[in-house]
Amino acid sequence: MGRGIRSVLLAAGLIAALAAAACGVEAPAGTPVPTVPVETPVPHDAPVGMPNPAAVFCEEQGGTVSIRTGEDGGQVGYCVFADGTEREEWEYWRESHPVEVGAPSMADWARPTEGPPGTPQIVRQVSVEESQEIARRFVVESATFRFDGLDGSLELESTMAMPCPNCYAFVYAFDSRHAGYGDRTGLMLAQVITPHRASVVVEQGKVTKAVLDDVWDMLAQETVR
């Protein structure tokens, strides 16, 4: 389904606001939040210029990656082990890397205690591709999408690097069968295809902010205040 230019511009504005809030950037009123544009990564099942994290993880566990052609003509990677067992590589990766929600903890990224000025901060290294997959899974597993999201409608609209280490903001668009947000079990709902746009901030591999259509807090599951 085509997306209007106006909607894309609104989404870009929301990303900038989330970036400022997530990274603690303060600036005078009217000053735009500095951002560094990056190329939108291709889907995780296509060749990319960086190592496929699912394939790397498979090999680290002693497996061998086997690429096969599915019934739909697309390519699917499998992690094959020496004992003959095998797993779909991304499914195996996802089970071993559950989506983490919340602010980064000291266990994930360490700040230097004492040291000379200029001592670099050690942060958890998470690639843009890994961050994109974390954001995608967060949207798919959200209450709104699980309730009535249309399979196959999810699209990555934009990716933006933020002014903090390994921090990215993503905008995903999808359609649902009814209006409203969250789990609406038991409610009387009119069946109408409803477009949604989710803005998700991932910092050091964790979802720290997520807003749906500028009005719904996907973490707190309540209207944005």
PDB file of C-alpha atoms in Angstrom:
ATOM      1  CA  MET A   1       0.000   0.000   0.000  1.00  0.00           C
ATOM      2  CA  GLY A   2       1.490   3.368  -0.975  1.00  0.00           C
ATOM      3  CA  ARG A   3       2.430   5.794   1.750  1.00  0.00           C
ATOM      4  CA  GLY A   4       1.920   9.537   1.359  1.00  0.00           C
ATOM      5  CA  ILE A   5       4.742  12.035   1.401  1.00  0.00           C
ATOM      6  CA  ARG A   6       3.100  13.824   4.281  1.00  0.00           C
ATOM      7  CA  SER A   7       3.129  10.673   6.398  1.00  0.00           C
ATOM      8  CA  VAL A   8       6.810  10.075   5.671  1.00  0.00           C
ATOM      9  CA  LEU A   9       7.675  13.635   6.712  1.00  0.00           C
ATOM     10  CA  LEU A  10       5.697  13.249   9.937  1.00  0.00           C
ATOM     11  CA  ALA A  11       7.534  10.000  10.656  1.00  0.00           C
ATOM     12  CA  ALA A  12      10.899  11.676  10.081  1.00  0.00           C
ATOM     13  CA  GLY A  13       9.952  14.406  12.541  1.00  0.00           C
ATOM     14  CA  LEU A  14       9.004  11.830  15.151  1.00  0.00           C
ATOM     15  CA  ILE A  15      12.331  10.031  14.738  1.00  0.00           C
ATOM     16  CA  ALA A  16      14.188  13.277  15.418  1.00  0.00           C
ATOM     17  CA  ALA A  17      12.155  13.824  18.586  1.00  0.00           C
ATOM     18  CA  LEU A  18      12.754  10.259  19.778  1.00  0.00           C
ATOM     19  CA  ALA A  19      16.463  10.588  19.036  1.00  0.00           C
ATOM     20  CA  ALA A  20      16.742  13.679  21.214  1.00  0.00           C
ATOM     21  CA  ALA A  21      14.843  12.055  24.078  1.00  0.00           C
ATOM     22  CA  ALA A  22      16.619   8.706  23.889  1.00  0.00           C
ATOM     23  CA  CYS A  23      20.144  10.078  23.837  1.00  0.00           C
ATOM     24  CA  GLY A  24      19.620  12.902  26.288  1.00  0.00           C
ATOM     25  CA  VAL A  25      20.488  15.571  23.720  1.00  0.00           C
ATOM     26  CA  GLU A  26      19.551  19.072  24.828  1.00  0.00           C
ATOM     27  CA  ALA A  27      19.516  21.986  22.435  1.00  0.00           C
ATOM     28  CA  PRO A  28      18.028  25.495  22.347  1.00  0.00           C
ATOM     29  CA  ALA A  29      14.465  25.778  21.128  1.00  0.00           C
ATOM     30  CA  GLY A  30      14.282  25.560  17.369  1.00  0.00           C
ATOM     31  CA  THR A  31      17.677  23.851  17.007  1.00  0.00           C
ATOM     32  CA  PRO A  32      17.381  20.644  14.929  1.00  0.00           C
ATOM     33  CA  VAL A  33      18.692  17.453  16.495  1.00  0.00           C
ATOM     34  CA  PRO A  34      21.874  16.368  14.664  1.00  0.00           C
ATOM     35  CA  THR A  35      21.486  13.058  12.938  1.00  0.00           C
ATOM     36  CA  VAL A  36      23.636  11.016  10.621  1.00  0.00           C
ATOM     37  CA  PRO A  37      21.703   9.390   7.784  1.00  0.00           C
ATOM     38  CA  VAL A  38      22.539   5.804   6.925  1.00  0.00           C
ATOM     39  CA  GLU A  39      21.473   3.602   4.099  1.00  0.00           C
ATOM     40  CA  THR A  40      18.395   1.522   4.782  1.00  0.00           C
ATOM     41  CA  PRO A  41      19.626  -2.062   5.283  1.00  0.00           C
ATOM     42  CA  VAL A  42      18.283  -4.695   2.985  1.00  0.00           C
ATOM     43  CA  PRO A  43      16.071  -7.414   4.526  1.00  0.00           C
ATOM     44  CA  HIS A  44      17.861  -9.967   6.666  1.00  0.00           C
ATOM     45  CA  ASP A  45      17.275 -12.753   4.185  1.00  0.00           C
ATOM     46  CA  ALA A  46      19.166 -10.988   1.358  1.00  0.00           C
ATOM     47  CA  PRO A  47      22.919 -10.607   0.804  1.00  0.00           C
ATOM     48  CA  VAL A  48      24.414  -7.644   2.646  1.00  0.00           C
ATOM     49  CA  GLY A  49      27.790  -5.967   2.808  1.00  0.00           C
ATOM     50  CA  MET A  50      28.319  -6.993   6.412  1.00  0.00           C
ATOM     51  CA  PRO A  51      28.380 -10.463   7.993  1.00  0.00           C
ATOM     52  CA  ASN A  52      24.975 -12.033   8.524  1.00  0.00           C
ATOM     53  CA  PRO A  53      24.688 -12.222  12.361  1.00  0.00           C
ATOM     54  CA  ALA A  54      22.563 -15.376  12.159  1.00  0.00           C
ATOM     55  CA  ALA A  55      25.161 -17.129   9.991  1.00  0.00           C
ATOM     56  CA  VAL A  56      28.017 -15.968  12.227  1.00  0.00           C
ATOM     57  CA  PHE A  57      26.180 -17.246  15.305  1.00  0.00           C
ATOM     58  CA  CYS A  58      25.543 -20.603  13.610  1.00  0.00           C
ATOM     59  CA  GLU A  59      29.241 -21.064  12.868  1.00  0.00           C
ATOM     60  CA  GLU A  60      30.178 -19.992  16.405  1.00  0.00           C
ATOM     61  CA  GLN A  61      27.979 -22.829  17.705  1.00  0.00           C
ATOM     62  CA  GLY A  62      29.787 -25.358  15.498  1.00  0.00           C
ATOM     63  CA  GLY A  63      27.232 -25.438  12.695  1.00  0.00           C
ATOM     64  CA  THR A  64      27.507 -24.989   8.947  1.00  0.00           C
ATOM     65  CA  VAL A  65      25.214 -22.671   6.987  1.00  0.00           C
ATOM     66  CA  SER A  66      23.297 -24.241   4.115  1.00  0.00           C
ATOM     67  CA  ILE A  67      21.395 -21.936   1.737  1.00  0.00           C
ATOM     68  CA  ARG A  68      18.319 -23.500   0.122  1.00  0.00           C
ATOM     69  CA  THR A  69      15.539 -22.369  -2.179  1.00  0.00           C
ATOM     70  CA  GLY A  70      12.089 -22.338  -0.587  1.00  0.00           C
ATOM     71  CA  GLU A  71       8.757 -23.180  -2.183  1.00  0.00           C
ATOM     72  CA  ASP A  72       8.177 -19.495  -2.922  1.00  0.00           C
ATOM     73  CA  GLY A  73      11.490 -19.256  -4.785  1.00  0.00           C
ATOM     74  CA  GLY A  74      13.217 -17.290  -2.012  1.00  0.00           C
ATOM     75  CA  GLN A  75      16.464 -18.340  -0.373  1.00  0.00           C
ATOM     76  CA  VAL A  76      16.463 -19.625   3.211  1.00  0.00           C
ATOM     77  CA  GLY A  77      19.508 -20.334   5.365  1.00  0.00           C
ATOM     78  CA  TYR A  78      19.730 -23.389   7.630  1.00  0.00           C
ATOM     79  CA  CYS A  79      22.239 -24.121  10.386  1.00  0.00           C
ATOM     80  CA  VAL A  80      23.331 -27.759  10.010  1.00  0.00           C
ATOM     81  CA  PHE A  81      25.154 -29.512  12.865  1.00  0.00           C
ATOM     82  CA  ALA A  82      27.524 -32.489  12.828  1.00  0.00           C
ATOM     83  CA  ASP A  83      24.900 -34.805  14.354  1.00  0.00           C
ATOM     84  CA  GLY A  84      22.599 -34.209  11.378  1.00  0.00           C
ATOM     85  CA  THR A  85      20.169 -31.856  13.125  1.00  0.00           C
ATOM     86  CA  GLU A  86      19.395 -28.506  11.555  1.00  0.00           C
ATOM     87  CA  ARG A  87      17.588 -25.258  12.336  1.00  0.00           C
ATOM     88  CA  GLU A  88      16.439 -22.320  10.230  1.00  0.00           C
ATOM     89  CA  GLU A  89      19.281 -19.862  10.907  1.00  0.00           C
ATOM     90  CA  TRP A  90      17.246 -16.775  11.845  1.00  0.00           C
ATOM     91  CA  GLU A  91      14.857 -18.775  14.024  1.00  0.00           C
ATOM     92  CA  TYR A  92      17.870 -20.239  15.833  1.00  0.00           C
ATOM     93  CA  TRP A  93      19.408 -16.773  16.216  1.00  0.00           C
ATOM     94  CA  ARG A  94      16.170 -15.231  17.536  1.00  0.00           C
ATOM     95  CA  GLU A  95      15.719 -17.931  20.201  1.00  0.00           C
ATOM     96  CA  SER A  96      19.233 -17.253  21.454  1.00  0.00           C
ATOM     97  CA  HIS A  97      18.865 -13.442  21.283  1.00  0.00           C
ATOM     98  CA  PRO A  98      15.526 -12.507  22.881  1.00  0.00           C
ATOM     99  CA  VAL A  99      14.389  -8.907  22.444  1.00  0.00           C
ATOM    100  CA  GLU A 100      15.520  -6.859  25.413  1.00  0.00           C
ATOM    101  CA  VAL A 101      13.369  -3.920  26.453  1.00  0.00           C
ATOM    102  CA  GLY A 102      14.488  -1.072  28.670  1.00  0.00           C
ATOM    103  CA  ALA A 103      17.366   1.306  29.175  1.00  0.00           C
ATOM    104  CA  PRO A 104      20.900  -0.055  28.718  1.00  0.00           C
ATOM    105  CA  SER A 105      22.336  -1.382  31.982  1.00  0.00           C
ATOM    106  CA  MET A 106      25.858  -1.181  33.344  1.00  0.00           C
ATOM    107  CA  ALA A 107      26.269  -4.867  32.502  1.00  0.00           C
ATOM    108  CA  ASP A 108      25.756  -4.079  28.830  1.00  0.00           C
ATOM    109  CA  TRP A 109      27.976  -1.054  28.469  1.00  0.00           C
ATOM    110  CA  ALA A 110      30.663  -0.107  30.972  1.00  0.00           C
ATOM    111  CA  ARG A 111      31.736   3.424  31.778  1.00  0.00           C
ATOM    112  CA  PRO A 112      35.332   3.980  32.886  1.00  0.00           C
ATOM    113  CA  THR A 113      35.600   4.484  36.654  1.00  0.00           C
ATOM    114  CA  GLU A 114      38.776   6.512  36.921  1.00  0.00           C
ATOM    115  CA  GLY A 115      41.122   7.475  34.155  1.00  0.00           C
ATOM    116  CA  PRO A 116      42.796  10.349  32.374  1.00  0.00           C
ATOM    117  CA  PRO A 117      40.670  12.780  30.358  1.00  0.00           C
ATOM    118  CA  GLY A 118      39.712  11.387  26.994  1.00  0.00           C
ATOM    119  CA  THR A 119      39.488   7.776  28.175  1.00  0.00           C
ATOM    120  CA  PRO A 120      37.056   6.162  25.710  1.00  0.00           C
ATOM    121  CA  GLN A 121      33.794   4.645  26.906  1.00  0.00           C
ATOM    122  CA  ILE A 122      33.381   0.974  26.073  1.00  0.00           C
ATOM    123  CA  VAL A 123      29.970   0.288  24.610  1.00  0.00           C
ATOM    124  CA  ARG A 124      28.197  -2.823  23.435  1.00  0.00           C
ATOM    125  CA  GLN A 125      28.784  -3.144  19.691  1.00  0.00           C
ATOM    126  CA  VAL A 126      25.538  -3.796  17.810  1.00  0.00           C
ATOM    127  CA  SER A 127      25.380  -3.433  14.021  1.00  0.00           C
ATOM    128  CA  VAL A 128      22.636  -1.550  12.220  1.00  0.00           C
ATOM    129  CA  GLU A 129      21.444  -4.865  10.752  1.00  0.00           C
ATOM    130  CA  GLU A 130      21.133  -6.462  14.180  1.00  0.00           C
ATOM    131  CA  SER A 131      19.363  -3.357  15.501  1.00  0.00           C
ATOM    132  CA  GLN A 132      16.958  -3.440  12.555  1.00  0.00           C
ATOM    133  CA  GLU A 133      16.098  -7.071  13.280  1.00  0.00           C
ATOM    134  CA  ILE A 134      15.523  -6.273  16.963  1.00  0.00           C
ATOM    135  CA  ALA A 135      13.170  -3.412  16.025  1.00  0.00           C
ATOM    136  CA  ARG A 136      11.327  -5.578  13.494  1.00  0.00           C
ATOM    137  CA  ARG A 137      10.767  -8.384  15.990  1.00  0.00           C
ATOM    138  CA  PHE A 138       9.614  -5.884  18.602  1.00  0.00           C
ATOM    139  CA  VAL A 139       6.918  -4.568  16.242  1.00  0.00           C
ATOM    140  CA  VAL A 140       5.813  -8.058  15.179  1.00  0.00           C
ATOM    141  CA  GLU A 141       5.602  -9.188  18.805  1.00  0.00           C
ATOM    142  CA  SER A 142       3.805  -6.029  19.978  1.00  0.00           C
ATOM    143  CA  ALA A 143       0.236  -6.333  21.291  1.00  0.00           C
ATOM    144  CA  THR A 144      -1.228  -4.345  18.400  1.00  0.00           C
ATOM    145  CA  PHE A 145       0.386  -6.411  15.645  1.00  0.00           C
ATOM    146  CA  ARG A 146      -0.272  -9.724  17.394  1.00  0.00           C
ATOM    147  CA  PHE A 147      -3.958  -8.870  17.791  1.00  0.00           C
ATOM    148  CA  ASP A 148      -4.809  -8.106  14.158  1.00  0.00           C
ATOM    149  CA  GLY A 149      -1.710  -7.102  12.188  1.00  0.00           C
ATOM    150  CA  LEU A 150      -1.802  -8.241   8.566  1.00  0.00           C
ATOM    151  CA  ASP A 151       0.991 -10.679   7.731  1.00  0.00           C
ATOM    152  CA  GLY A 152       2.990  -9.442   4.777  1.00  0.00           C
ATOM    153  CA  SER A 153       2.101  -5.778   5.314  1.00  0.00           C
ATOM    154  CA  LEU A 154       5.137  -4.913   7.461  1.00  0.00           C
ATOM    155  CA  GLU A 155       7.559  -2.576   5.647  1.00  0.00           C
ATOM    156  CA  LEU A 156      10.711  -0.780   6.790  1.00  0.00           C
ATOM    157  CA  GLU A 157      10.264   2.860   5.761  1.00  0.00           C
ATOM    158  CA  SER A 158      13.372   4.529   7.142  1.00  0.00           C
ATOM    159  CA  THR A 159      16.520   4.079   9.214  1.00  0.00           C
ATOM    160  CA  MET A 160      18.397   6.811  11.039  1.00  0.00           C
ATOM    161  CA  ALA A 161      21.587   6.767  13.102  1.00  0.00           C
ATOM    162  CA  MET A 162      21.376   8.794  16.294  1.00  0.00           C
ATOM    163  CA  PRO A 163      24.047  10.836  18.109  1.00  0.00           C
ATOM    164  CA  CYS A 164      24.961   8.102  20.592  1.00  0.00           C
ATOM    165  CA  PRO A 165      27.031   4.921  20.105  1.00  0.00           C
ATOM    166  CA  ASN A 166      25.202   2.057  18.359  1.00  0.00           C
ATOM    167  CA  CYS A 167      21.861   3.871  18.511  1.00  0.00           C
ATOM    168  CA  TYR A 168      19.354   3.749  15.665  1.00  0.00           C
ATOM    169  CA  ALA A 169      15.765   4.789  15.007  1.00  0.00           C
ATOM    170  CA  PHE A 170      13.566   2.807  12.628  1.00  0.00           C
ATOM    171  CA  VAL A 171      10.125   3.469  11.175  1.00  0.00           C
ATOM    172  CA  TYR A 172       8.053   0.407  10.314  1.00  0.00           C
ATOM    173  CA  ALA A 173       4.654   0.593   8.601  1.00  0.00           C
ATOM    174  CA  PHE A 174       1.988  -2.108   8.708  1.00  0.00           C
ATOM    175  CA  ASP A 175      -1.762  -2.583   8.369  1.00  0.00           C
ATOM    176  CA  SER A 176      -4.235  -4.052  10.842  1.00  0.00           C
ATOM    177  CA  ARG A 177      -7.763  -5.385  10.385  1.00  0.00           C
ATOM    178  CA  HIS A 178      -9.355  -2.999  12.883  1.00  0.00           C
ATOM    179  CA  ALA A 179      -8.836   0.460  14.336  1.00  0.00           C
ATOM    180  CA  GLY A 180      -7.311   0.891  17.778  1.00  0.00           C
ATOM    181  CA  TYR A 181      -4.213  -0.208  19.663  1.00  0.00           C
ATOM    182  CA  GLY A 182      -3.044  -2.994  21.919  1.00  0.00           C
ATOM    183  CA  ASP A 183      -5.001  -6.113  22.806  1.00  0.00           C
ATOM    184  CA  ARG A 184      -8.668  -5.319  22.086  1.00  0.00           C
ATOM    185  CA  THR A 185     -10.076  -8.713  22.995  1.00  0.00           C
ATOM    186  CA  GLY A 186     -13.736  -8.436  24.007  1.00  0.00           C
ATOM    187  CA  LEU A 187     -14.272  -5.024  22.413  1.00  0.00           C
ATOM    188  CA  MET A 188     -16.774  -4.324  19.643  1.00  0.00           C
ATOM    189  CA  LEU A 189     -14.622  -3.446  16.639  1.00  0.00           C
ATOM    190  CA  ALA A 190     -15.484  -2.318  13.141  1.00  0.00           C
ATOM    191  CA  GLN A 191     -13.565  -4.314  10.553  1.00  0.00           C
ATOM    192  CA  VAL A 192     -11.655  -1.698   8.577  1.00  0.00           C
ATOM    193  CA  ILE A 193      -8.103  -1.932   7.250  1.00  0.00           C
ATOM    194  CA  THR A 194      -6.093   0.543   9.330  1.00  0.00           C
ATOM    195  CA  PRO A 195      -2.556   1.700   8.437  1.00  0.00           C
ATOM    196  CA  HIS A 196      -0.054   2.152  11.275  1.00  0.00           C
ATOM    197  CA  ARG A 197       3.448   3.561  11.569  1.00  0.00           C
ATOM    198  CA  ALA A 198       5.757   2.472  14.393  1.00  0.00           C
ATOM    199  CA  SER A 199       8.835   4.502  15.347  1.00  0.00           C
ATOM    200  CA  VAL A 200      11.280   2.356  17.333  1.00  0.00           C
ATOM    201  CA  VAL A 201      14.554   3.414  18.980  1.00  0.00           C
ATOM    202  CA  VAL A 202      17.185   0.723  19.616  1.00  0.00           C
ATOM    203  CA  GLU A 203      20.177   1.560  21.833  1.00  0.00           C
ATOM    204  CA  GLN A 204      23.016  -0.950  22.232  1.00  0.00           C
ATOM    205  CA  GLY A 205      20.638  -3.740  21.222  1.00  0.00           C
ATOM    206  CA  LYS A 206      17.709  -2.705  23.437  1.00  0.00           C
ATOM    207  CA  VAL A 207      14.389  -1.119  22.527  1.00  0.00           C
ATOM    208  CA  THR A 208      14.252   2.044  24.655  1.00  0.00           C
ATOM    209  CA  LYS A 209      11.394   3.939  22.968  1.00  0.00           C
ATOM    210  CA  ALA A 210       8.581   2.891  20.656  1.00  0.00           C
ATOM    211  CA  VAL A 211       5.601   4.986  19.559  1.00  0.00           C
ATOM    212  CA  LEU A 212       2.777   3.948  17.241  1.00  0.00           C
ATOM    213  CA  ASP A 213       1.126   6.614  15.063  1.00  0.00           C
ATOM    214  CA  ASP A 214       2.497   9.361  17.342  1.00  0.00           C
ATOM    215  CA  VAL A 215      -0.179   8.516  19.940  1.00  0.00           C
ATOM    216  CA  TRP A 216       0.436   5.036  21.418  1.00  0.00           C
ATOM    217  CA  ASP A 217       3.349   4.119  23.701  1.00  0.00           C
ATOM    218  CA  MET A 218       4.205   0.567  22.643  1.00  0.00           C
ATOM    219  CA  LEU A 219       6.310  -0.067  25.768  1.00  0.00           C
ATOM    220  CA  ALA A 220       3.839   1.190  28.370  1.00  0.00           C
ATOM    221  CA  GLN A 221       0.808   0.095  26.306  1.00  0.00           C
ATOM    222  CA  GLU A 222      -0.981   3.383  26.864  1.00  0.00           C
ATOM    223  CA  THR A 223      -1.699   6.686  25.144  1.00  0.00           C
ATOM    224  CA  VAL A 224       1.345   8.952  24.874  1.00  0.00           C
ATOM    225  CA  ARG A 225       1.244  11.593  27.587  1.00  0.00           C
TER     226      ARG A 225
END
